[in-house]
CSV table of C-alpha atoms in Angstrom, one decimal:
chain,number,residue,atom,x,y,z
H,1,UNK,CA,0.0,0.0,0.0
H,2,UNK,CA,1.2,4.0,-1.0
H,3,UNK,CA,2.0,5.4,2.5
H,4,UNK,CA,0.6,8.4,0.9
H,5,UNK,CA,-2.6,7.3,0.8
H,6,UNK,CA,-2.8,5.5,4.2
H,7,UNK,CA,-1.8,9.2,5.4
H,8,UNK,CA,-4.9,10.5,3.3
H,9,UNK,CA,-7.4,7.8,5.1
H,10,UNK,CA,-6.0,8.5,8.5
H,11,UNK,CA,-6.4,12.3,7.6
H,12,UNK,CA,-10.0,11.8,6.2
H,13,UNK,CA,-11.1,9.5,9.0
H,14,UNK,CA,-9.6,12.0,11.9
H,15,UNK,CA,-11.5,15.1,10.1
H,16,UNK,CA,-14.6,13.2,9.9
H,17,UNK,CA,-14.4,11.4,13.7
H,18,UNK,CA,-15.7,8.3,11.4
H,19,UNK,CA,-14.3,5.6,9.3
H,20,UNK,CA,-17.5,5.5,7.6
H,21,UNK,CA,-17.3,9.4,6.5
H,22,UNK,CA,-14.0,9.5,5.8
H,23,UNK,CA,-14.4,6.5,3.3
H,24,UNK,CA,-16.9,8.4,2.0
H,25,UNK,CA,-15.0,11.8,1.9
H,26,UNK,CA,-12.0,10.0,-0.7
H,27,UNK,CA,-14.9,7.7,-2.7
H,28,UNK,CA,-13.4,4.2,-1.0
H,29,UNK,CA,-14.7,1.4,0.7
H,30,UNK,CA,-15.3,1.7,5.1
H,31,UNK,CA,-12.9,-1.8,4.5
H,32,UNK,CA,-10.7,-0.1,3.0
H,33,UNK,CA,-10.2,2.9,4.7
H,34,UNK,CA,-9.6,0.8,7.8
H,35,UNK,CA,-7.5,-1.3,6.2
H,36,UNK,CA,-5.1,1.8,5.2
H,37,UNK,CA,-5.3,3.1,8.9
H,38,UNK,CA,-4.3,-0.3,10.0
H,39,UNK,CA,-1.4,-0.1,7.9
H,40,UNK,CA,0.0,3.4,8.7
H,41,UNK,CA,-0.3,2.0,12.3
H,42,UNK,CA,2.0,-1.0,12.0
H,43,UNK,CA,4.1,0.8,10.2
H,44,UNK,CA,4.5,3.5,12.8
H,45,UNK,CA,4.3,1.1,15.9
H,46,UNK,CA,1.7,3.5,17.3
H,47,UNK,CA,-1.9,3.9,17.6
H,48,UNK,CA,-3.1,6.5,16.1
H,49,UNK,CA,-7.0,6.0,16.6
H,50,UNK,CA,-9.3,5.5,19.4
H,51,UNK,CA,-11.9,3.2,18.0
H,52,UNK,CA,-15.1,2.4,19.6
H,53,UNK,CA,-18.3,1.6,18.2
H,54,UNK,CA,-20.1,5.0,18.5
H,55,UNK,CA,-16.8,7.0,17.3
H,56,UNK,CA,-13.3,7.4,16.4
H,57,UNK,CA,-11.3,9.6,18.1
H,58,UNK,CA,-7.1,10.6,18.1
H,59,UNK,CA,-4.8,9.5,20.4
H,60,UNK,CA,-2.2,11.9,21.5
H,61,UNK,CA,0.4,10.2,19.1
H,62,UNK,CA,-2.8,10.6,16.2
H,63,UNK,CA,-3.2,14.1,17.1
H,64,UNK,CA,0.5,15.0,16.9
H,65,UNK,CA,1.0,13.1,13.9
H,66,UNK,CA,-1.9,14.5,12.6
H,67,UNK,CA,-0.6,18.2,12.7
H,68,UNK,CA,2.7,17.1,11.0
H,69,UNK,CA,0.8,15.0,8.2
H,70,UNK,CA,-1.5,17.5,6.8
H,71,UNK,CA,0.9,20.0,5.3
H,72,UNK,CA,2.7,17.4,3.9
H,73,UNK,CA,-0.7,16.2,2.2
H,74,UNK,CA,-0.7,20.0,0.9
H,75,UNK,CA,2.4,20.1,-0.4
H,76,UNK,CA,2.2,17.2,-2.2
H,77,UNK,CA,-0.6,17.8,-3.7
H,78,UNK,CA,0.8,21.7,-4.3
H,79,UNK,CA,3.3,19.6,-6.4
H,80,UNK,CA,1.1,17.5,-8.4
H,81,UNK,CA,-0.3,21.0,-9.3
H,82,UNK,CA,2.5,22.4,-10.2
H,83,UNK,CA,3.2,19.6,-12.7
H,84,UNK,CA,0.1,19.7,-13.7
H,85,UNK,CA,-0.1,23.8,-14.8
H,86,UNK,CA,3.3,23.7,-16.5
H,87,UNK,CA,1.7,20.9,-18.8
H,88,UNK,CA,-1.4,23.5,-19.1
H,89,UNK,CA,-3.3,20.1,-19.1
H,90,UNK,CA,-5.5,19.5,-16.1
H,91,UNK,CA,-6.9,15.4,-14.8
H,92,UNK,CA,-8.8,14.3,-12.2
H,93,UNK,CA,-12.2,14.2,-10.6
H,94,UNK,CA,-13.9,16.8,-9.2
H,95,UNK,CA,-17.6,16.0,-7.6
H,96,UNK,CA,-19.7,19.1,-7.9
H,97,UNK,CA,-23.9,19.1,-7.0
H,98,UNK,CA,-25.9,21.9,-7.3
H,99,UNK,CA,-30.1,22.7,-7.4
H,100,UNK,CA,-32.2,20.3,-9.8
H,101,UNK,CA,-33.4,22.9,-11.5
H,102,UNK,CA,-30.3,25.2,-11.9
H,103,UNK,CA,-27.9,22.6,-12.8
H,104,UNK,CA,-29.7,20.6,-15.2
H,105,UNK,CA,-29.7,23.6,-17.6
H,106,UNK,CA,-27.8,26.5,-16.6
H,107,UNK,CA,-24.8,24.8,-14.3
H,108,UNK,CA,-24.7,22.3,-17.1
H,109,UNK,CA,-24.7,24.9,-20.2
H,110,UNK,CA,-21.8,27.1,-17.7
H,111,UNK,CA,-19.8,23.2,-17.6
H,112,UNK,CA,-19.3,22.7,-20.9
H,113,UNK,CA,-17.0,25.0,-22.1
H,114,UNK,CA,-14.9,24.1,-19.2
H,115,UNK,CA,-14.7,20.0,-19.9
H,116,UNK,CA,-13.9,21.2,-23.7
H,117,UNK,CA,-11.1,22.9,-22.5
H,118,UNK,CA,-10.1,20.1,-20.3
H,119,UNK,CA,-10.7,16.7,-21.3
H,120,UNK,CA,-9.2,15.4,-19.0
H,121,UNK,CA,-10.8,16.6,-15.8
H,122,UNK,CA,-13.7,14.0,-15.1
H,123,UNK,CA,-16.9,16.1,-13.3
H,124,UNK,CA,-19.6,14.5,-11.6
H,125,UNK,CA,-22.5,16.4,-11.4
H,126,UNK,CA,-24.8,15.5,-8.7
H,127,UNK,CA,-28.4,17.0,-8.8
H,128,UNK,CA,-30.4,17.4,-5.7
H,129,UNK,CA,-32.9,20.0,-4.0
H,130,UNK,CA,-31.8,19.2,-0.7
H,131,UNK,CA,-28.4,20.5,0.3
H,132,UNK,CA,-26.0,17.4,0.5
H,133,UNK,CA,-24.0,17.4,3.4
H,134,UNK,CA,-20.4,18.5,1.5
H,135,UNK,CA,-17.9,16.2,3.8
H,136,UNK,CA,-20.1,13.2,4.3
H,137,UNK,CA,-20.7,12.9,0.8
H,138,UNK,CA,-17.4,13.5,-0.8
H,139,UNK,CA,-18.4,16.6,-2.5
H,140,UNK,CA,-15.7,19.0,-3.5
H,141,UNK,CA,-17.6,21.7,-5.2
H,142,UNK,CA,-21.6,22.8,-4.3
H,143,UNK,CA,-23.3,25.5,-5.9
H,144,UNK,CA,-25.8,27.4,-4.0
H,145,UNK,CA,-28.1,29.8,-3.6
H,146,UNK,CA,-29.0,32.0,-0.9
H,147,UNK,CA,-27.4,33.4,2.3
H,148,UNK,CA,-25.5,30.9,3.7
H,149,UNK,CA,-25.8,29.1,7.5
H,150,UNK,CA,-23.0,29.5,9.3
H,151,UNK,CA,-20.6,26.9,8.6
H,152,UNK,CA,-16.9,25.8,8.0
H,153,UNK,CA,-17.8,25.8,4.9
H,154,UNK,CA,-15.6,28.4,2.3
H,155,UNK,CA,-18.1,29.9,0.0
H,156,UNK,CA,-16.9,32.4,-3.0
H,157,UNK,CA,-20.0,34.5,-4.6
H,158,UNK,CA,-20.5,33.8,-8.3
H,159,UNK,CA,-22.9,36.4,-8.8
H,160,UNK,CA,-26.5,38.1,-8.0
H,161,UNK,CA,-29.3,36.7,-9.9
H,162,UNK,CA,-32.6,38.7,-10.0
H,163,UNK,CA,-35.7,37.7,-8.2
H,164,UNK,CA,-38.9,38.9,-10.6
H,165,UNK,CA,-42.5,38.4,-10.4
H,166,UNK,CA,-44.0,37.5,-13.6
H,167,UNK,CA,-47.3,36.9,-14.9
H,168,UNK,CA,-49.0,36.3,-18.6
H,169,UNK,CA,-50.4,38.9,-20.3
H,170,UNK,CA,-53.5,36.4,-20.9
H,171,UNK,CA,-53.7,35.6,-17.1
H,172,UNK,CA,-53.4,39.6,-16.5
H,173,UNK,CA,-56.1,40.7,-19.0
H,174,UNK,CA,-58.2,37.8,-17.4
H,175,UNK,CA,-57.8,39.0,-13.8
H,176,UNK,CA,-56.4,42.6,-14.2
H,177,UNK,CA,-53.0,43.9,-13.4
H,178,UNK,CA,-52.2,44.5,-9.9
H,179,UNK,CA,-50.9,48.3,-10.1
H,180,UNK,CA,-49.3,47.8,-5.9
H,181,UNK,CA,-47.9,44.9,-4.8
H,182,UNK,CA,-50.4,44.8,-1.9
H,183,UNK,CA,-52.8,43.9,-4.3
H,184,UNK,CA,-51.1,40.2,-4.9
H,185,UNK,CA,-53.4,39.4,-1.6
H,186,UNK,CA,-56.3,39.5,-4.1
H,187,UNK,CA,-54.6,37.3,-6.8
H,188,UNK,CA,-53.5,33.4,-7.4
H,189,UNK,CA,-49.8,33.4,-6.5
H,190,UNK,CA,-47.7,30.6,-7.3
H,191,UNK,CA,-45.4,30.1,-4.2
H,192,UNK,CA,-41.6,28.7,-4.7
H,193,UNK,CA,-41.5,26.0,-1.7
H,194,UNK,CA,-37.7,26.6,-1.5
H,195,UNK,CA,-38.1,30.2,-0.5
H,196,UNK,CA,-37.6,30.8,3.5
H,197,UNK,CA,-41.2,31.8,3.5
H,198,UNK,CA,-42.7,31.2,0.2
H,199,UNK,CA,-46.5,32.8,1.0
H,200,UNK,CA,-44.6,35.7,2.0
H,201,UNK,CA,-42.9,38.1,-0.9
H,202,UNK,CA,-40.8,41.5,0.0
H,203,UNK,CA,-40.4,44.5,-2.0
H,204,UNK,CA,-38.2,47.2,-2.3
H,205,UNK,CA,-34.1,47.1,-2.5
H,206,UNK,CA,-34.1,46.1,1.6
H,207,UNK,CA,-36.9,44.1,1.2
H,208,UNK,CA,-39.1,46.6,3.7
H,209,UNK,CA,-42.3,45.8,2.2
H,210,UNK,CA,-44.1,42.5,3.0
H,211,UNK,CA,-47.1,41.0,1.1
H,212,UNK,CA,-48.6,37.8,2.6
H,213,UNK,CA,-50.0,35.8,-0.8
H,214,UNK,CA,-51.5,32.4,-1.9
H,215,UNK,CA,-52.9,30.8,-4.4
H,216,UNK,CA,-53.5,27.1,-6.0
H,217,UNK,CA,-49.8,25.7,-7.1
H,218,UNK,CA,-47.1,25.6,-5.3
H,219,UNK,CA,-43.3,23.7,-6.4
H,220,UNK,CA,-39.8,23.1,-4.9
H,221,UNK,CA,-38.5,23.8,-8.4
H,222,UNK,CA,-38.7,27.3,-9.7
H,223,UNK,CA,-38.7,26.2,-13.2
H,224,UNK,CA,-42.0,24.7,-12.4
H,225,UNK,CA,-43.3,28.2,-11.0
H,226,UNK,CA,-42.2,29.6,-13.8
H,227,UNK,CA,-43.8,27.7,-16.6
H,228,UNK,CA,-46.9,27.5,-14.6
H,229,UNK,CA,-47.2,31.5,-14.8
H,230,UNK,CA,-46.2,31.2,-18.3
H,231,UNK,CA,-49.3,29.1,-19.1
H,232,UNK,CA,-51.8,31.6,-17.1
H,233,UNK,CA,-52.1,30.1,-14.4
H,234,UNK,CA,-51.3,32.6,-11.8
H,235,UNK,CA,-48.5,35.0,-10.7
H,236,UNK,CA,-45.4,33.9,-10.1
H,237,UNK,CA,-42.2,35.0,-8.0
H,238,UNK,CA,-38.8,33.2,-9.1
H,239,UNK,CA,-35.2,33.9,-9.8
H,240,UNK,CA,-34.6,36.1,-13.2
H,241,UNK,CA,-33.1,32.9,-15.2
H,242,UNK,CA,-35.9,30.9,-15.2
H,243,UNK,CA,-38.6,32.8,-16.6
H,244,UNK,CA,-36.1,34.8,-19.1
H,245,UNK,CA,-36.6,31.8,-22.1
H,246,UNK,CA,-40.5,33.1,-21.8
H,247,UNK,CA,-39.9,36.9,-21.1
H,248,UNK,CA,-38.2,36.8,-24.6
H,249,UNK,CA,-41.1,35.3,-26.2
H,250,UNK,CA,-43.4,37.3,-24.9
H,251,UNK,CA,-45.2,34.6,-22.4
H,252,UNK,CA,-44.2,36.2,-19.4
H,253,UNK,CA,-43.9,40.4,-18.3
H,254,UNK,CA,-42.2,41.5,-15.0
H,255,UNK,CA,-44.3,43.2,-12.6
H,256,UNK,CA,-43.0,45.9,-10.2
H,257,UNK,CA,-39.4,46.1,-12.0
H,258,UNK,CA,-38.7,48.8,-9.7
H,259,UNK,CA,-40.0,47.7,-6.4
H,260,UNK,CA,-38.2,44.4,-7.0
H,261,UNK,CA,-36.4,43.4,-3.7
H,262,UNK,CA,-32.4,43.0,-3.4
H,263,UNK,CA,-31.3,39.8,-5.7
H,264,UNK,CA,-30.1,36.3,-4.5
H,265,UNK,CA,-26.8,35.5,-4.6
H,266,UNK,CA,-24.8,32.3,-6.4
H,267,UNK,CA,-22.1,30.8,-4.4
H,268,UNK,CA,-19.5,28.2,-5.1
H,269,UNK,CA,-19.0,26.3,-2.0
H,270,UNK,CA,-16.0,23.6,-1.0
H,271,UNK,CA,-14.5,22.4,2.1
H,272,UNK,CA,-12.3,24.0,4.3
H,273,UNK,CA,-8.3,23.1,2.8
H,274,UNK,CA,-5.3,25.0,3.0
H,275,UNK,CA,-5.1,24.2,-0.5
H,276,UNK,CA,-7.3,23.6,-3.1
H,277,UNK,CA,-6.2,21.2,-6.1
H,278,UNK,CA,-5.8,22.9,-9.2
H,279,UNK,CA,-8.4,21.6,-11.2
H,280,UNK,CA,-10.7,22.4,-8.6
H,281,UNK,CA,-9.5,25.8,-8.4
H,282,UNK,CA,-10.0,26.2,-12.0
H,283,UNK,CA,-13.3,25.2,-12.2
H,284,UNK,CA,-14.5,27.6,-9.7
H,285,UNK,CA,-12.4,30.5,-11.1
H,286,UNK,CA,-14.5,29.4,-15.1
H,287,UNK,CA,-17.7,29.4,-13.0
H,288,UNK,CA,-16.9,32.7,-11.5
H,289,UNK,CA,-16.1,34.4,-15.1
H,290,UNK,CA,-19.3,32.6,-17.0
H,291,UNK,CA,-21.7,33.5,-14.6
H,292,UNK,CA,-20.6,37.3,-13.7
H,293,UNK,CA,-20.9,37.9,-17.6
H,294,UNK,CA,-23.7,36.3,-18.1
């Protein structure tokens, strides 16, 4: 077995207090994460890991070793990096999941100039509308929206995305146009269930004014909300991108452009390192570019 990557399981399963998480975290098997550990540990002559069946926790020889073994992780990988960008060719994988929604169309249109330009960097794209835990899963890049919870997470802003309400002209000449935004109490609004408090919509650039609305659809998916406004169903509040395909048609107008509350942000979001690989790095400087000039 590569002492290096004995060092790497030992590291994972420290930072994750978990055999289990820390196979996870490098995409190997629990068996062989322990098996790795085992390893370093006869080599060593020391234990390095408290193990019991609830958790796994460092010795004092772990937890000194442990200091000393990380920034050697980093520089090795520092040097792989350094290879890597004096070849101007970029490998490896890199797991990246992002909103249903979001990332089947725009996260995936945003990718593909980037895999063209590097072949040889293998992305995973993992879709879900529930925020996968980042570490547990083995996640190296998330992309989010929304103010963040307070975490040891890194996050680095991608951009600010508008947040409109839209309606149909057909739906509007049915029902009339509401000329205040207090008077969305009186219409069918379609709520976004992935909103803090989707029955509850703010106006104005610090969102002062509140308007408590409902109506007869609601979606976890914005997209949905969208096309379901476009049709005539109802009024809709969503971020800019997804109704702009029927704003440029015509099947969709933005109400109250200019009491429109303050945007949403797009984050890319990692795990806490010293040092980020350089594909990784790269990725998130590309998704930074596309999506500021977009």
């Amino acid at each position: 077995m590569d002492k290096l990557d004995c060092m790497r399981a030992f590291a994972a399963v420290a930072a994750q207090s978990s055999f289990t998480g820390g196979a996870r975290q490098l995409g190997i098997s629990t068996k062989l994460a322990s098996k790795y550990v085992a390893r370093l540990e006869e080599r060593l002559g020391a234990q390095l890991l408290n193990r019991t069946t609830r958790k796994v926790t460092l010795t004092d020889t772990g937890r000194a070793y442990l200091e000393r073994c990380l920034p050697l992780l980093d520089q090795f990988d520092e040097l792989e990096d350094v290879v890597q960008l004096r070849q101007k060719e970029l490998a490896g994988p890199v797991r990246v999941t992002a909103p249903t929604g979001f990332g089947s169309r725009e996260l995936v249109e945003a990718l593909q100039p980037f895999q063209q330009a590097h072949p040889k960097v293998a992305v995973e794209l993992v879709l879900s509308d529930r925020h996968l835990p980042i570490l547990e899963e083995g996640v190296d890049l998330a992309v989010r929206f929304g103010a963040l919870k307070e975490s040891t997470l890194v996050a680095r802003k991608l951009c600010d995305m508008r947040l409109v309400v839209v309606a149909a002209p057909g739906y509007l000449a049915a029902h009339g146009a509401p000329s205040e935004p207090e008077a969305l109490a009186t219409h069918n609004c379609l709520l976004q269930m992935t909103s803090p408090q989707p029955d509850i919509w703010t106006f104005g650039d610090g969102g002062q004014k509140t308007v408590n609305v409902g109506g007869s659809f609601r979606a976890n998916s914005p997209r949905a909300v969208a096309h379901m406004a476009a049709h005539g169903l109802g009024i809709a509040r969503c971020p800019h991108y997804t109704a702009r395909p029927f704003l440029a048609d015509g099947r969709l107008q933005v109400l109250f452009e200019e009491q429109e509350t303050g945007p949403i942000t797009l984050y890319a979001v990692y795990p806490p390192s010293r040092h980020l690989t350089a594909r990784i790095r790269a990725l998130i400087d590309h998704l930074a570019s596309y999506f500021s000039s977009s």
